[in-house]
PDB file of C-alpha atoms in Angstrom:
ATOM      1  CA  UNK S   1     108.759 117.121  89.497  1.00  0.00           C
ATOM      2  CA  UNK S   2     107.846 115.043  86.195  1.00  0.00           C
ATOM      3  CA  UNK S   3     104.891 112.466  86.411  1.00  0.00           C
ATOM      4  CA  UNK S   4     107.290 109.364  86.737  1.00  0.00           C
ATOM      5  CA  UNK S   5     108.930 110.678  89.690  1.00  0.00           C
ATOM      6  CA  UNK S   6     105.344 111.777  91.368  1.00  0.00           C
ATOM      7  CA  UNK S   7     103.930 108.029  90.486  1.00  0.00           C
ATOM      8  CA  UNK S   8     107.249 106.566  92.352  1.00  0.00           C
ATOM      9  CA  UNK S   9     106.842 108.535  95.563  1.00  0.00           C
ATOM     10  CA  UNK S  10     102.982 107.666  95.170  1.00  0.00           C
ATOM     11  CA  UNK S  11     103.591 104.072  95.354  1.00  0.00           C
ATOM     12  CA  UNK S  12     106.375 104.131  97.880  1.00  0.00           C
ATOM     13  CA  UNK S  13     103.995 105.776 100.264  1.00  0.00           C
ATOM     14  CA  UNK S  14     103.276 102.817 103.086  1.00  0.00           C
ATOM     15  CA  UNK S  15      99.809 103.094 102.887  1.00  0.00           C
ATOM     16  CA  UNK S  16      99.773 102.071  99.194  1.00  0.00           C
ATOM     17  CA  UNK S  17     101.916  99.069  99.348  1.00  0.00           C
ATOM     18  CA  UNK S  18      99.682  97.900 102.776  1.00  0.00           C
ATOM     19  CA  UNK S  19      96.689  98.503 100.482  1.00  0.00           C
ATOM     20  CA  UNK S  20      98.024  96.319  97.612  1.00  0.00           C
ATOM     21  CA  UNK S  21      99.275  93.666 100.188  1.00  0.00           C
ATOM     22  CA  UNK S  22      95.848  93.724 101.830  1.00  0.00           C
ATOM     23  CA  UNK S  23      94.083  93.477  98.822  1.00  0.00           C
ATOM     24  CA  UNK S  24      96.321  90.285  97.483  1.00  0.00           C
ATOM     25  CA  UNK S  25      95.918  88.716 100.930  1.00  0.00           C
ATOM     26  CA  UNK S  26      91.976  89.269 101.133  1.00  0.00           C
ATOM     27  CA  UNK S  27      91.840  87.934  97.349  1.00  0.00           C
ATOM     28  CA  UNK S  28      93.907  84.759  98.777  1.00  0.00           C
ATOM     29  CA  UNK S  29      91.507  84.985 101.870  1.00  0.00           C
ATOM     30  CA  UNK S  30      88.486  84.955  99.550  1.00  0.00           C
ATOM     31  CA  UNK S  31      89.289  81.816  97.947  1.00  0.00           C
ATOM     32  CA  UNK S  32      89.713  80.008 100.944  1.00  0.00           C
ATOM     33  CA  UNK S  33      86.619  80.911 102.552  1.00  0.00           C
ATOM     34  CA  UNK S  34      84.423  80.427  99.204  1.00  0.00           C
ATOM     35  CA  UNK S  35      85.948  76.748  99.118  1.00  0.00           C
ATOM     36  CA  UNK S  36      84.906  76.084 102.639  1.00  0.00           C
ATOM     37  CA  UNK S  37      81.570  77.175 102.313  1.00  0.00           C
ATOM     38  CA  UNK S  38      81.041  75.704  98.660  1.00  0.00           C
ATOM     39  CA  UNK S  39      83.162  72.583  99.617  1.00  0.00           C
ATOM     40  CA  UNK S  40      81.962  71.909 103.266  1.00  0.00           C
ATOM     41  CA  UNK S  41      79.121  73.676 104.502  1.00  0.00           C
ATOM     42  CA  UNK S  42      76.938  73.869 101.584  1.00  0.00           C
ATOM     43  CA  UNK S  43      76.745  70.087 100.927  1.00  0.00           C
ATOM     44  CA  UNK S  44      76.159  69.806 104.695  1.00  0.00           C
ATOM     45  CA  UNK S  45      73.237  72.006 105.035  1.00  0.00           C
ATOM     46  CA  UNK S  46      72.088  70.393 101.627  1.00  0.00           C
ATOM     47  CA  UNK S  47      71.907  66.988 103.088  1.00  0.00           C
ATOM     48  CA  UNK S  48      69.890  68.792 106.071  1.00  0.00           C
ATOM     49  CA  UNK S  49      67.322  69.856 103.591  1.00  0.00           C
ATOM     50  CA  UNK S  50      66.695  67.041 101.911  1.00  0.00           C
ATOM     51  CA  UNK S  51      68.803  67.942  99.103  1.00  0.00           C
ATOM     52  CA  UNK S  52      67.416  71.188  97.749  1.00  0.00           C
ATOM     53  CA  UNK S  53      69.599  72.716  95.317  1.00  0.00           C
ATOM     54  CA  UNK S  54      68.332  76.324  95.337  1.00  0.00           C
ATOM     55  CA  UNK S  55      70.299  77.499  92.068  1.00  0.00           C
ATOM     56  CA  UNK S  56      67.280  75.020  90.601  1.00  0.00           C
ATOM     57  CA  UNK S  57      64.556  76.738  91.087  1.00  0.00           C
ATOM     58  CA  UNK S  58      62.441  78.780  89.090  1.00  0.00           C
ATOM     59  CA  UNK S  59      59.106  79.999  87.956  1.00  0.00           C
ATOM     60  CA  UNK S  60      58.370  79.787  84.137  1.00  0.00           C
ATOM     61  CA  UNK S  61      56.591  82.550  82.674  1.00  0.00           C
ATOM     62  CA  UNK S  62      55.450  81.391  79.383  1.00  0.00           C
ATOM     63  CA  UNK S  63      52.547  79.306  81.759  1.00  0.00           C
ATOM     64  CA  UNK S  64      54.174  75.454  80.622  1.00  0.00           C
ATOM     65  CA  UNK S  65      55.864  73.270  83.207  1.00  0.00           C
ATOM     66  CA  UNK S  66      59.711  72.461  82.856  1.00  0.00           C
ATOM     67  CA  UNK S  67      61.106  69.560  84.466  1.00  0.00           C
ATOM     68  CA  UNK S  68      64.289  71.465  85.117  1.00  0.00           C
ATOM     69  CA  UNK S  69      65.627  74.879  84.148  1.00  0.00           C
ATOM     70  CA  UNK S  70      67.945  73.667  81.728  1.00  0.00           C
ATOM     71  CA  UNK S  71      64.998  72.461  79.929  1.00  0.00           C
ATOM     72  CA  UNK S  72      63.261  75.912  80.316  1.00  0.00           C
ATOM     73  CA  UNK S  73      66.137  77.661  79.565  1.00  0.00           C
ATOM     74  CA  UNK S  74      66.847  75.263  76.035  1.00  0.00           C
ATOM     75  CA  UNK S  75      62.679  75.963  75.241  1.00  0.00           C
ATOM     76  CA  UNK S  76      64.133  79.511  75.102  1.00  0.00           C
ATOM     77  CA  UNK S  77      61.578  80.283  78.084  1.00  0.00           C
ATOM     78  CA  UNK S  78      61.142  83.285  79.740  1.00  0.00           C
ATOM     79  CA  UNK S  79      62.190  82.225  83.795  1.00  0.00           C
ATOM     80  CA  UNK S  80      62.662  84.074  86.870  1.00  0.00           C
ATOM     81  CA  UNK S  81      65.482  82.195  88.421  1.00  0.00           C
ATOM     82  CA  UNK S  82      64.755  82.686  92.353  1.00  0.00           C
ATOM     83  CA  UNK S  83      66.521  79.674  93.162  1.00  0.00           C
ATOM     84  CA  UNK S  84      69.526  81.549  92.296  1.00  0.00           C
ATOM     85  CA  UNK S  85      68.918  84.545  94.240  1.00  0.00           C
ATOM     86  CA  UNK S  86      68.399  82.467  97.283  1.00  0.00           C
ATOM     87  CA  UNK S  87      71.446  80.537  96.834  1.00  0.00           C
ATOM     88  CA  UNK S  88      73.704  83.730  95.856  1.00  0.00           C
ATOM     89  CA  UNK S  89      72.012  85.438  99.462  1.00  0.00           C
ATOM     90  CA  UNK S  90      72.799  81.619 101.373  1.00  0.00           C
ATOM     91  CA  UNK S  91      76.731  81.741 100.243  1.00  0.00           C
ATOM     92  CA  UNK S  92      76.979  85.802 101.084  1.00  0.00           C
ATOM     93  CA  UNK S  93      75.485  84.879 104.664  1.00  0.00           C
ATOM     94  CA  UNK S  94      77.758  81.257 105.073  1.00  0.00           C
ATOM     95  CA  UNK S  95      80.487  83.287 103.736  1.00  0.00           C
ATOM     96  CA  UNK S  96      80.368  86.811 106.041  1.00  0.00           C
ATOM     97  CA  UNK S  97      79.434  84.138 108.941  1.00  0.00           C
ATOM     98  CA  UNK S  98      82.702  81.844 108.262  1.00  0.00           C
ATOM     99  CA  UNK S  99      84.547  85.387 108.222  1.00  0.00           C
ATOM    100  CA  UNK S 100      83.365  86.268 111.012  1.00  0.00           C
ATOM    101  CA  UNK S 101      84.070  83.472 112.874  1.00  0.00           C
ATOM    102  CA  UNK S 102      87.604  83.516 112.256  1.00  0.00           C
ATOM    103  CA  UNK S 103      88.036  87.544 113.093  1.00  0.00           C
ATOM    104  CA  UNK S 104      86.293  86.481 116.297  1.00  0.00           C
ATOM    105  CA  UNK S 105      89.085  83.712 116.715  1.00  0.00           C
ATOM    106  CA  UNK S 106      91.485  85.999 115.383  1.00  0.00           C
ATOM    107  CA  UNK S 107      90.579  88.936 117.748  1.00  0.00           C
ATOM    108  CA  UNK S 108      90.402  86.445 121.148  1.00  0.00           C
ATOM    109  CA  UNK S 109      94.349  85.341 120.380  1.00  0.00           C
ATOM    110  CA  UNK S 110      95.474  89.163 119.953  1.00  0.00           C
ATOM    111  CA  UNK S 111      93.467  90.216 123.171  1.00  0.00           C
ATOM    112  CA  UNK S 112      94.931  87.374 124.920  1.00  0.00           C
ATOM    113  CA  UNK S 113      98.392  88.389 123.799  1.00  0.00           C
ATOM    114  CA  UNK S 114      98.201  91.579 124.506  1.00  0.00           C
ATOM    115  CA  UNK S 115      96.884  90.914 128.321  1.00  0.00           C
ATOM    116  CA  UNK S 116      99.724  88.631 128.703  1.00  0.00           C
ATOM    117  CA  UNK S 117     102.667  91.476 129.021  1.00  0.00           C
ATOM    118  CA  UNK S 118     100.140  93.326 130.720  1.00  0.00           C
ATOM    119  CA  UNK S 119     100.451  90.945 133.778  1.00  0.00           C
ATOM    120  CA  UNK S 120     103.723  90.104 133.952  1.00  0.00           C
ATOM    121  CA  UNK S 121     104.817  93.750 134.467  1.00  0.00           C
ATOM    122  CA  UNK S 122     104.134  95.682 137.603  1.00  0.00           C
ATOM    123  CA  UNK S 123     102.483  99.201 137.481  1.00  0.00           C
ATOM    124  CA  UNK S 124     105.189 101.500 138.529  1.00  0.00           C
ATOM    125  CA  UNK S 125     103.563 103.864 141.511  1.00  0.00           C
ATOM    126  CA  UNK S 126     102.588 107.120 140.719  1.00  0.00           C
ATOM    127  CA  UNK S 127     104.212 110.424 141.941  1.00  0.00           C
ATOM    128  CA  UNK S 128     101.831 110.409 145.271  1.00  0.00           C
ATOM    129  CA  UNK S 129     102.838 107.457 146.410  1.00  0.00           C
ATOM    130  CA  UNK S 130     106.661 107.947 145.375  1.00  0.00           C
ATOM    131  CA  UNK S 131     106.083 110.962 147.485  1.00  0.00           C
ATOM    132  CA  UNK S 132     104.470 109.547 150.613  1.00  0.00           C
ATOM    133  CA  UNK S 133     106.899 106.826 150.530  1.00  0.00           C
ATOM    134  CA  UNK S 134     109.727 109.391 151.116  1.00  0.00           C
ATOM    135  CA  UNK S 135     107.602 111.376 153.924  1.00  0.00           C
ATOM    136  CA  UNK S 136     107.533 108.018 155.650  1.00  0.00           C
ATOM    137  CA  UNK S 137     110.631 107.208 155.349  1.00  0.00           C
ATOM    138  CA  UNK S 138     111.736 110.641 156.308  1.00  0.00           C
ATOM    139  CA  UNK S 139     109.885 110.175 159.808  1.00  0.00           C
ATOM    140  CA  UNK S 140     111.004 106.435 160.539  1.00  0.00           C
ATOM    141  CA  UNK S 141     114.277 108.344 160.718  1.00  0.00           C
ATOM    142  CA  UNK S 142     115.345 108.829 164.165  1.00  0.00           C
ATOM    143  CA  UNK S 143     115.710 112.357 165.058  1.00  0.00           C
ATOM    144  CA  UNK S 144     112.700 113.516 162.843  1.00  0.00           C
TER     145      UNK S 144
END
């Protein structure tokens, strides 16, 4: 079997193309999410603080004071940007919580789907009872 034909059976496989579709979807998914929190829930816990943009803050090294950290950063001085960190560990936490959320949503309509067949449909009896339905039926006969 030649490398081509090996490649083509690879990617035929279902698990492969549900892999590439989830991956496509969960880029798609990605985007959305990041715009909510960037475009909605950022600004809203900024105006809770007071304002604070985190990606701001820093500590200079070189022992001068910078108004701002473009200023540091066009003095060429050396900064630890911790504003950054915090704001990078702020949209992973918004971001897995917004996700979360909507799996939670997500999972509540499939559970409640699935129960809903569930009731509609009576359990069919098991053998015993099959069978002791028959033995009493059997002796309601007359002549038994």
């Amino acid at each position: 079997m030649g490398m081509v034909s090996e490649f083509k059976e690879f990617i035929a496989r279902g698990n492969v193309v549900d892999l590439a579709v989830a991956v496509v979807i969960g880029g798609a998914f990605g985007q959305i999410t990041t715009a909510l929190v960037d475009g909605v829930i950022t600004p809203v816990i900024g105006l809770a603080l007071g304002r604070v943009d985190f990606s701001q803050l820093f500590i200079s090294l070189d022992g001068n004071e910078y108004e701002t950290l473009a200023a540091a950063q066009e003095a060429a001085a050396p900064v630890i940007t911790y504003g950054a960190f915090i704001q990078t560990v702020l949209d992973f936490l918004l971001i897995a919580f917004v996700i979360f959320m909507m799996l939670r949503a997500y999972n509540r309509l499939k559970k409640k789907q699935e129960e809903a067949p569930a009731e509609e449909k009576p359990a069919e009896p098991s053998e015993e009872v099959v069978l002791l339905r028959e033995i009493r039926d059997a002796l309601r006969r007359p002549g038994a």
